[in-house]
Short mmCIF file of C-alpha atoms in Angstrom, two decimals:
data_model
loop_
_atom_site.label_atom_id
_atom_site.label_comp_id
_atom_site.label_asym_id
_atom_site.label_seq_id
_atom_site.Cartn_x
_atom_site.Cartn_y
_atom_site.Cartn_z
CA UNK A 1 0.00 0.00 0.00
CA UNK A 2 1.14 3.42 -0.83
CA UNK A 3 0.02 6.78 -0.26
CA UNK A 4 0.09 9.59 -3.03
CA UNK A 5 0.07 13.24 -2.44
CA UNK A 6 -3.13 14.01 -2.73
CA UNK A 7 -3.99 12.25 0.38
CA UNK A 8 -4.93 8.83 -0.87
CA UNK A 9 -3.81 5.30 -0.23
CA UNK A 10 -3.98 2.11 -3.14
CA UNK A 11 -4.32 -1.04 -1.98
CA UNK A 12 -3.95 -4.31 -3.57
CA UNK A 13 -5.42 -7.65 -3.16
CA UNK A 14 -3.77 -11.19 -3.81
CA UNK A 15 -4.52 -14.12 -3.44
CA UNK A 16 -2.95 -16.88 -2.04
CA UNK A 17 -4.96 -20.22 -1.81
CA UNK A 18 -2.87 -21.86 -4.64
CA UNK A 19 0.48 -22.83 -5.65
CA UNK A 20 1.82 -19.18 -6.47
CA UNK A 21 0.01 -15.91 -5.01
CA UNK A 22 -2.71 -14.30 -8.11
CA UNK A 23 -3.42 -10.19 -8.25
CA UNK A 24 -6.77 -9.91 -7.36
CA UNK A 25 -7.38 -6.15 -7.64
CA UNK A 26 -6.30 -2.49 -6.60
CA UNK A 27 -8.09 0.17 -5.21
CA UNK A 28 -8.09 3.53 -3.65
CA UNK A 29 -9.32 5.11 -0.30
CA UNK A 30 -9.46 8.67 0.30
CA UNK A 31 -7.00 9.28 3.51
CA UNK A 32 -3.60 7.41 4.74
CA UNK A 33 -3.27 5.12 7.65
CA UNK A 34 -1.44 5.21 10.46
CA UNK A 35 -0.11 1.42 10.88
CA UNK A 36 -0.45 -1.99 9.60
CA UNK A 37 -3.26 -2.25 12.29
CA UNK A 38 -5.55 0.10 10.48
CA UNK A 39 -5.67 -2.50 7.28
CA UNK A 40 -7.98 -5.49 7.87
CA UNK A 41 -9.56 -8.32 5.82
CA UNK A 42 -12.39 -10.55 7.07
CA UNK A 43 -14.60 -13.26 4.97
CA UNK A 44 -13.18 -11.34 2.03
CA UNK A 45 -14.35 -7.65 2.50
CA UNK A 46 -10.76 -5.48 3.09
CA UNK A 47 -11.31 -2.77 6.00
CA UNK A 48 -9.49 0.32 6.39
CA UNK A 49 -9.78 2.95 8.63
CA UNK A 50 -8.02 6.42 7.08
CA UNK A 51 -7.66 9.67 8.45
CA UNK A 52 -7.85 12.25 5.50
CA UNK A 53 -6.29 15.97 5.17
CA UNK A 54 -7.13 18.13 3.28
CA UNK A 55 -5.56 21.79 3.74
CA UNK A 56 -7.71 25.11 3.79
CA UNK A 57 -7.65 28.10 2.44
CA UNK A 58 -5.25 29.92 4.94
CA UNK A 59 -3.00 27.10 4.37
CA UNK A 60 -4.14 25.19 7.86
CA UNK A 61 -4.65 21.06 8.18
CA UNK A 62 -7.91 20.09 8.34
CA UNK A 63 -8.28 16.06 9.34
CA UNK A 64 -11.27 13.73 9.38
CA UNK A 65 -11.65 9.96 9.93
CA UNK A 66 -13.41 7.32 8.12
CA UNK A 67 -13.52 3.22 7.98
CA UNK A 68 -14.28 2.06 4.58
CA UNK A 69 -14.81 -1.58 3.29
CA UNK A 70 -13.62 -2.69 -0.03
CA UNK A 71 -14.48 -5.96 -2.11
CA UNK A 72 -12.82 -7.27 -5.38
CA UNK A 73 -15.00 -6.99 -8.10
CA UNK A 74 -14.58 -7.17 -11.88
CA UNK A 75 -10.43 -7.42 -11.19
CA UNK A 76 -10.76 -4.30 -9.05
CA UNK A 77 -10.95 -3.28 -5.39
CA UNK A 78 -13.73 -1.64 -5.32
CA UNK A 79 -15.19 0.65 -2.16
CA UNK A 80 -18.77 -0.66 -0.72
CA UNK A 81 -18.56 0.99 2.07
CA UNK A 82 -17.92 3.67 4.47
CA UNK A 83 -18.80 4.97 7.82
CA UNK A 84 -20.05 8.84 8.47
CA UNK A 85 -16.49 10.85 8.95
CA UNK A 86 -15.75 11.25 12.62
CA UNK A 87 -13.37 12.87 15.08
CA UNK A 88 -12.96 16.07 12.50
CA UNK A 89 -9.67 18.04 13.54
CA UNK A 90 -7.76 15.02 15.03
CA UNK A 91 -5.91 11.76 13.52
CA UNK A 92 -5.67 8.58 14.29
CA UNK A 93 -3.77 6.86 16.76
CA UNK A 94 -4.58 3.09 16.70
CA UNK A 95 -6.87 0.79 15.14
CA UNK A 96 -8.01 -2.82 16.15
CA UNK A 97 -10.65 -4.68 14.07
CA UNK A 98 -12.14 -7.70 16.56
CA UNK A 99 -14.49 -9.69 14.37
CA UNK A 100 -17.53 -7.65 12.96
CA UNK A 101 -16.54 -4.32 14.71
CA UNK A 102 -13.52 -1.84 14.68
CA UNK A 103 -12.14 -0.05 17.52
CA UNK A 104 -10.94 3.40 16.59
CA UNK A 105 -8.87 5.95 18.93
CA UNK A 106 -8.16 9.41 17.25
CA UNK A 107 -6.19 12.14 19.55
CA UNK A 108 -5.54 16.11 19.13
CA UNK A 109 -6.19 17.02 22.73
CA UNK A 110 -8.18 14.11 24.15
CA UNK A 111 -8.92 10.39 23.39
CA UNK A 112 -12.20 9.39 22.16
CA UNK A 113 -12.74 6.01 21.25
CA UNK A 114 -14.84 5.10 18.60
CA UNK A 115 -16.87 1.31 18.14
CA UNK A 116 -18.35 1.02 14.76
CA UNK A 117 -20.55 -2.05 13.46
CA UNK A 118 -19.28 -3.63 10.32
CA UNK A 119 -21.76 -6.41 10.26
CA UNK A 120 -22.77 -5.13 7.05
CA UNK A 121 -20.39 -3.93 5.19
CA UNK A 122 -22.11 -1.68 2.91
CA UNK A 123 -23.55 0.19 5.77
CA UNK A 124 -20.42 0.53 8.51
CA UNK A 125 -22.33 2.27 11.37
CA UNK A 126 -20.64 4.37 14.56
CA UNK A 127 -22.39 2.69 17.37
CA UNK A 128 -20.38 5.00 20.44
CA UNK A 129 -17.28 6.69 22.11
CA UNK A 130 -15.90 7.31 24.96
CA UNK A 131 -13.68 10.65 25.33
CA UNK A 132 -10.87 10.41 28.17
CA UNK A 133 -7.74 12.31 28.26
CA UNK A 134 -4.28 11.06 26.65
CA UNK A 135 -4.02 8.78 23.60
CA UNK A 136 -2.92 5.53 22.81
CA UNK A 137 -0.63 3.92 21.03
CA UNK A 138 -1.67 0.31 20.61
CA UNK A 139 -4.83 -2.03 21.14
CA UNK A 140 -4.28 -5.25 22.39
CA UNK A 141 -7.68 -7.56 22.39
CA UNK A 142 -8.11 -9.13 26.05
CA UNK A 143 -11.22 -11.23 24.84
CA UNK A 144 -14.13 -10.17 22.82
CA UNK A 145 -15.52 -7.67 25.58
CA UNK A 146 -12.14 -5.70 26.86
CA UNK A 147 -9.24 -4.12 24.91
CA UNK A 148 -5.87 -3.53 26.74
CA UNK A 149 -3.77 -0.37 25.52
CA UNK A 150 -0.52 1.82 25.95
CA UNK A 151 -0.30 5.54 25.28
CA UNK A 152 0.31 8.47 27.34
CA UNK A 153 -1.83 10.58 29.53
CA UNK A 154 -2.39 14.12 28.10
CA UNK A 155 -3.24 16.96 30.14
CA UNK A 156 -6.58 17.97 28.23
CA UNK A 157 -5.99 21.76 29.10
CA UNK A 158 -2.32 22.28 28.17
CA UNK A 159 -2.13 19.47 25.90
CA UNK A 160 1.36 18.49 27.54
CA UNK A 161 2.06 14.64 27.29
CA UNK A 162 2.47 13.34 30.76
CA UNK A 163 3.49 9.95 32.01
CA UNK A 164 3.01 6.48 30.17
CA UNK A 165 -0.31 4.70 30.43
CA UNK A 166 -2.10 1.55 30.47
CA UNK A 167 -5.91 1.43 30.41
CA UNK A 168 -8.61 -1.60 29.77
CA UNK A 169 -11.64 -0.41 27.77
CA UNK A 170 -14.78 -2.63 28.15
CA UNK A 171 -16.77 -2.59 25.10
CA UNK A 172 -19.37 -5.24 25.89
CA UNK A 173 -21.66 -2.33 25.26
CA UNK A 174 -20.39 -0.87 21.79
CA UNK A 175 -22.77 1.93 21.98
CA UNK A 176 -21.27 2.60 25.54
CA UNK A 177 -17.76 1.87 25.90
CA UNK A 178 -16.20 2.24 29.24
CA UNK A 179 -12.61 2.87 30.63
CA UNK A 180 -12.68 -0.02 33.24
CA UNK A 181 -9.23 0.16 34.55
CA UNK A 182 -5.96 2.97 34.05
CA UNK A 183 -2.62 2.81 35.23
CA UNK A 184 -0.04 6.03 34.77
CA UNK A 185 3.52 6.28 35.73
CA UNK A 186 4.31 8.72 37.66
CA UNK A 187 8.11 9.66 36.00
CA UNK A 188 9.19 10.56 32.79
CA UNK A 189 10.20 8.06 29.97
CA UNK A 190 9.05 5.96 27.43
CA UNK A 191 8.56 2.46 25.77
CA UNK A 192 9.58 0.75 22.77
CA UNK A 193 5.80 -0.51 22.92
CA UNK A 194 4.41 2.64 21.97
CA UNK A 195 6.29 2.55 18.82
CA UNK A 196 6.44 -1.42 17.95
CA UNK A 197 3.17 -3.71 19.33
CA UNK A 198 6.60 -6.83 19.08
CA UNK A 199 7.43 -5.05 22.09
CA UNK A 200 4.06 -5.31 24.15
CA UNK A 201 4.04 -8.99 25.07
CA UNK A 202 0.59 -10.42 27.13
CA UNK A 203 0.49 -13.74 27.99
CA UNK A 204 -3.24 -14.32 27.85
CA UNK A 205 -3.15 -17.89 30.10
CA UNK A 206 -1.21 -16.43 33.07
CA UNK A 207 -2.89 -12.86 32.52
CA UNK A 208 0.52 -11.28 32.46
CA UNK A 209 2.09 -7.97 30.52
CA UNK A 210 5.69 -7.16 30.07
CA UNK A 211 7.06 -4.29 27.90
CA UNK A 212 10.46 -2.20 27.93
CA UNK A 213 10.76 1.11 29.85
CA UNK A 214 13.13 3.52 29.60
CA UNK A 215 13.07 5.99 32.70
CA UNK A 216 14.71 9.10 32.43
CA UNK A 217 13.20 11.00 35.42
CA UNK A 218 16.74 12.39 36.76
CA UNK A 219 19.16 9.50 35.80
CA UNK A 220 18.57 6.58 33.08
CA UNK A 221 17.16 3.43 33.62
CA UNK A 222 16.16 1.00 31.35
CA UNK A 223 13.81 -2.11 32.81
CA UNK A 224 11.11 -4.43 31.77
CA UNK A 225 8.30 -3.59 33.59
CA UNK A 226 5.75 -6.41 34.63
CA UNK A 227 2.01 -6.10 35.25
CA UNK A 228 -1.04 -8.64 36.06
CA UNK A 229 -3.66 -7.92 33.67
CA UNK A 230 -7.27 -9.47 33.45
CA UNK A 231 -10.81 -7.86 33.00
CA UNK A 232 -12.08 -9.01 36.13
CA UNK A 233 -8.60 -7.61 38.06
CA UNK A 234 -7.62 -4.62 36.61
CA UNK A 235 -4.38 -3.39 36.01
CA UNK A 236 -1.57 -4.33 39.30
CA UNK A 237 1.61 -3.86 38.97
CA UNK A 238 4.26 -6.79 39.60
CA UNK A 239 7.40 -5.01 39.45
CA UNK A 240 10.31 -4.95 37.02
CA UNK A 241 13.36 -6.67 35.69
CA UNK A 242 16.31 -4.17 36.08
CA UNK A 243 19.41 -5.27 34.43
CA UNK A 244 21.93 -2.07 35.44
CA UNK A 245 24.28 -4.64 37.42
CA UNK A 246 25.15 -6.78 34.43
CA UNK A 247 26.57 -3.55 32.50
CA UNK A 248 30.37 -2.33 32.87
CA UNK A 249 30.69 0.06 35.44
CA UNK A 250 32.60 2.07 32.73
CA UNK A 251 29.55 2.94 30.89
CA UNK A 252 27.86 4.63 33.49
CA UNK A 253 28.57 8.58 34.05
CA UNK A 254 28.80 9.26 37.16
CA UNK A 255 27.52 12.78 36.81
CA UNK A 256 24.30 12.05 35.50
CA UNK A 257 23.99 8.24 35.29
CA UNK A 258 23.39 8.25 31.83
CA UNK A 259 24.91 5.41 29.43
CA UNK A 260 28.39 6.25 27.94
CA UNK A 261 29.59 4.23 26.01
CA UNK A 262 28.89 3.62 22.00
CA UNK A 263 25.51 1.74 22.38
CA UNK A 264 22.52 1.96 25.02
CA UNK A 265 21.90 -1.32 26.53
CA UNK A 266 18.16 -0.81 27.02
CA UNK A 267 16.22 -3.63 27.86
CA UNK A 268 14.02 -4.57 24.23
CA UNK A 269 11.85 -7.46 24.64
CA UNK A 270 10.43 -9.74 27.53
CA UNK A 271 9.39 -13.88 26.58
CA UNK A 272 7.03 -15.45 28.84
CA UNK A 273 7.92 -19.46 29.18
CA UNK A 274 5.63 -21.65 31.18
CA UNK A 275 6.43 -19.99 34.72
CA UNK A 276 9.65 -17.55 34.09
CA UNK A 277 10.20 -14.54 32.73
CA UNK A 278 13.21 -13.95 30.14
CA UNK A 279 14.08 -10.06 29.99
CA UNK A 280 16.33 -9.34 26.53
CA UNK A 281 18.43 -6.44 26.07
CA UNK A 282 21.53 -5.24 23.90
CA UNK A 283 23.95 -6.21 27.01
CA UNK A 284 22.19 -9.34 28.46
CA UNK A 285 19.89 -11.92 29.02
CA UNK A 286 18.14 -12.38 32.30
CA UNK A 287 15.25 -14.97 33.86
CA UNK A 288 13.15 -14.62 36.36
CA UNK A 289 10.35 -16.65 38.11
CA UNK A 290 7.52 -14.48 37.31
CA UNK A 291 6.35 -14.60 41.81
CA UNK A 292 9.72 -13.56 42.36
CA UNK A 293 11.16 -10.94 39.83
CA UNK A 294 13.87 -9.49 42.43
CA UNK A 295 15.64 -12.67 42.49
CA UNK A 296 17.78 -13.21 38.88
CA UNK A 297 17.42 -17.31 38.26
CA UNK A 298 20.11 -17.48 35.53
CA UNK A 299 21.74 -14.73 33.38
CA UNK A 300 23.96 -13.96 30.11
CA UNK A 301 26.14 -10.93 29.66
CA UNK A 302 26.68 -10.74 26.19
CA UNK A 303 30.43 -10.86 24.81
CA UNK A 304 32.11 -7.44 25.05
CA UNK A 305 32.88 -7.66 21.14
CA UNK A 306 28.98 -7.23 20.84
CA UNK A 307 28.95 -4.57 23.78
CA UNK A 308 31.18 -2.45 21.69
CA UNK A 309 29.32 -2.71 18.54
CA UNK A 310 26.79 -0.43 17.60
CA UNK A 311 23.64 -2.34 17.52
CA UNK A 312 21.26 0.22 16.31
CA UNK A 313 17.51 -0.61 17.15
CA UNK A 314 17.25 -3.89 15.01
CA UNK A 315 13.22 -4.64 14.49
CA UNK A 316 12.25 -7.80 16.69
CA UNK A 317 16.75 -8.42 17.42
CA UNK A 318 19.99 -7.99 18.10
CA UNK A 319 22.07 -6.81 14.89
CA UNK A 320 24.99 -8.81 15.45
CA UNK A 321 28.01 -9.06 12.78
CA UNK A 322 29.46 -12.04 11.35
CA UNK A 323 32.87 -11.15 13.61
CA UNK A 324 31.38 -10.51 16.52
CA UNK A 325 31.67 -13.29 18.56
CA UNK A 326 35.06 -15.21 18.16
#
């Protein structure tokens, strides 16, 4: 998919039921989305949900949202339909689509979220929205009735982004969807999960969260942070896996406590196995027992040839070269 100038994005369908994927069609929405989460395809009608900007006549942005469906016809993708435009003046943040409805969060100063029907595709309906402060990132389906997400708080009047955020949305109502649970950190810093969803890990069985953290409040810390998540519990936090000890006391400034050395060995991604936690990062590997995070059960300092190599931020692993490790 590919988005032109003129505010529009082309899609194209394949297929890829036989021995060699066939070109189905191409099409075009008005608009341009924000992620691959905003592109959908169910019982073969393609969803989208666009935000589209046009610019006025004193040279201002304006934005509006829509969710259109699309169906191949006659060797093209053609539009068959689309919802009223809503959320005018804001974009959109994140999209989920969970069976026959989408979940829609747009953001300029606050965070409505929008639940509109696609039962019938010709007619996508909005069926409610719920306006909060803050935004978020990512959508992350608990079951059919509750959606888990990470943004940021926002304060509505000065539109200054506060702390990191975790909330749980129960739509069992889609007409009436309700913030059932909201956790914000209190300190300054970020997560790789607001950026990449390979970051967010929930393991559904254990109703568990883990995601990177990067705290830089007065002095840098990097940590995977650990929650227990469920509808029926809320949000509580667990704790975190801090790996600061395993780096060389070399790379720490003493002034500040910021990294110095030639990479940053922030903590990535976190992998839930049967009852233990392992917590990746550019400098080491670390497992926990998930009722006792304080207490390291086996770790792996990586080999200083890698420590001195400038990893970058490789998608989903470590960027390692062929010399690296002798």
């Amino acid at each position: 998919m590919t988005a032109d100038s003129s505010s529009r994005t082309i899609l194209h369908a394949f297929g890829v039921t036989g021995e060699e994927p066939t070109w189905l069609g191409s099409g075009v929405v008005n608009g341009t989305l924000h992620d691959q989460f905003s592109l959908d395809e169910r019982d073969g009608i393609t969803r989208v949900a666009t935000t589209e900007e046009h610019w006025s006549s004193n040279g201002t942005p304006e934005r509006t949202n829509r969710v259109s469906t699309l169906e191949v016809s006659g060797g093209a993708l053609k539009v068959l339909g689309q919802s009223a435009p809503f959320a005018d003046g804001e974009q959109i943040y994140s999209t989920r689509f969970v069976g026959d409805t989408a979940y829609v969060v747009t953001f300029r100063q606050v965070d409505p979220l929008f639940a509109i029907d696609l039962s019938n595709p010709a007619e996508p309906r909005i069926l409610g929205s719920l306006e909060i402060s803050g935004f978020s990132d990512y959508m992350h389906p608990l079951d059919d009735h509750h959606l888990l997400t990470i943004g940021r708080e926002v304060d509505p009047t000065t539109g200054w982004a506060n702390g990191l955020m975790l909330q749980i949305f129960d739509v069992t109502t889609p007409t009436a969807p309700q913030q059932s649970a909201k956790y914000v950190f209190s300190g300054d810093g970020w997560s790789a999960a607001n950026e990449d969803h390979k970051a967010f890990t929930y393991f559904a069985d254990k109703g568990l969260l883990a995601f990177p953290y990067v705290d830089y409040s007065s002095s840098f810390s990097s940590t995977l942070q650990v929650f227990g998540v469920t509808p029926d519990t809320g949000i509580n936090y667990l704790g975190a896996v801090d790996q600061t000890r395993l780096f060389p006391t070399t790379c720490l400034d003493p002034t500040g406590g910021y990294w110095n050395c030639d990479y940053l060995p922030e903590v990535r991604r976190g992998v839930f196995i049967e009852d233990y936690l392992y917590a990746i990062s550019y400098g080491a590997v670390t497992v926990q027992a998930v009722n006792a995070l304080a207490t390291p059960v086996a770790s792996v300092q990586l080999p200083e040839p890698l420590l001195s190599y400038d990893m970058g931020y490789a998608d989903g692993g470590l960027a390692v070269p062929a010399n690296a490790v002798p």
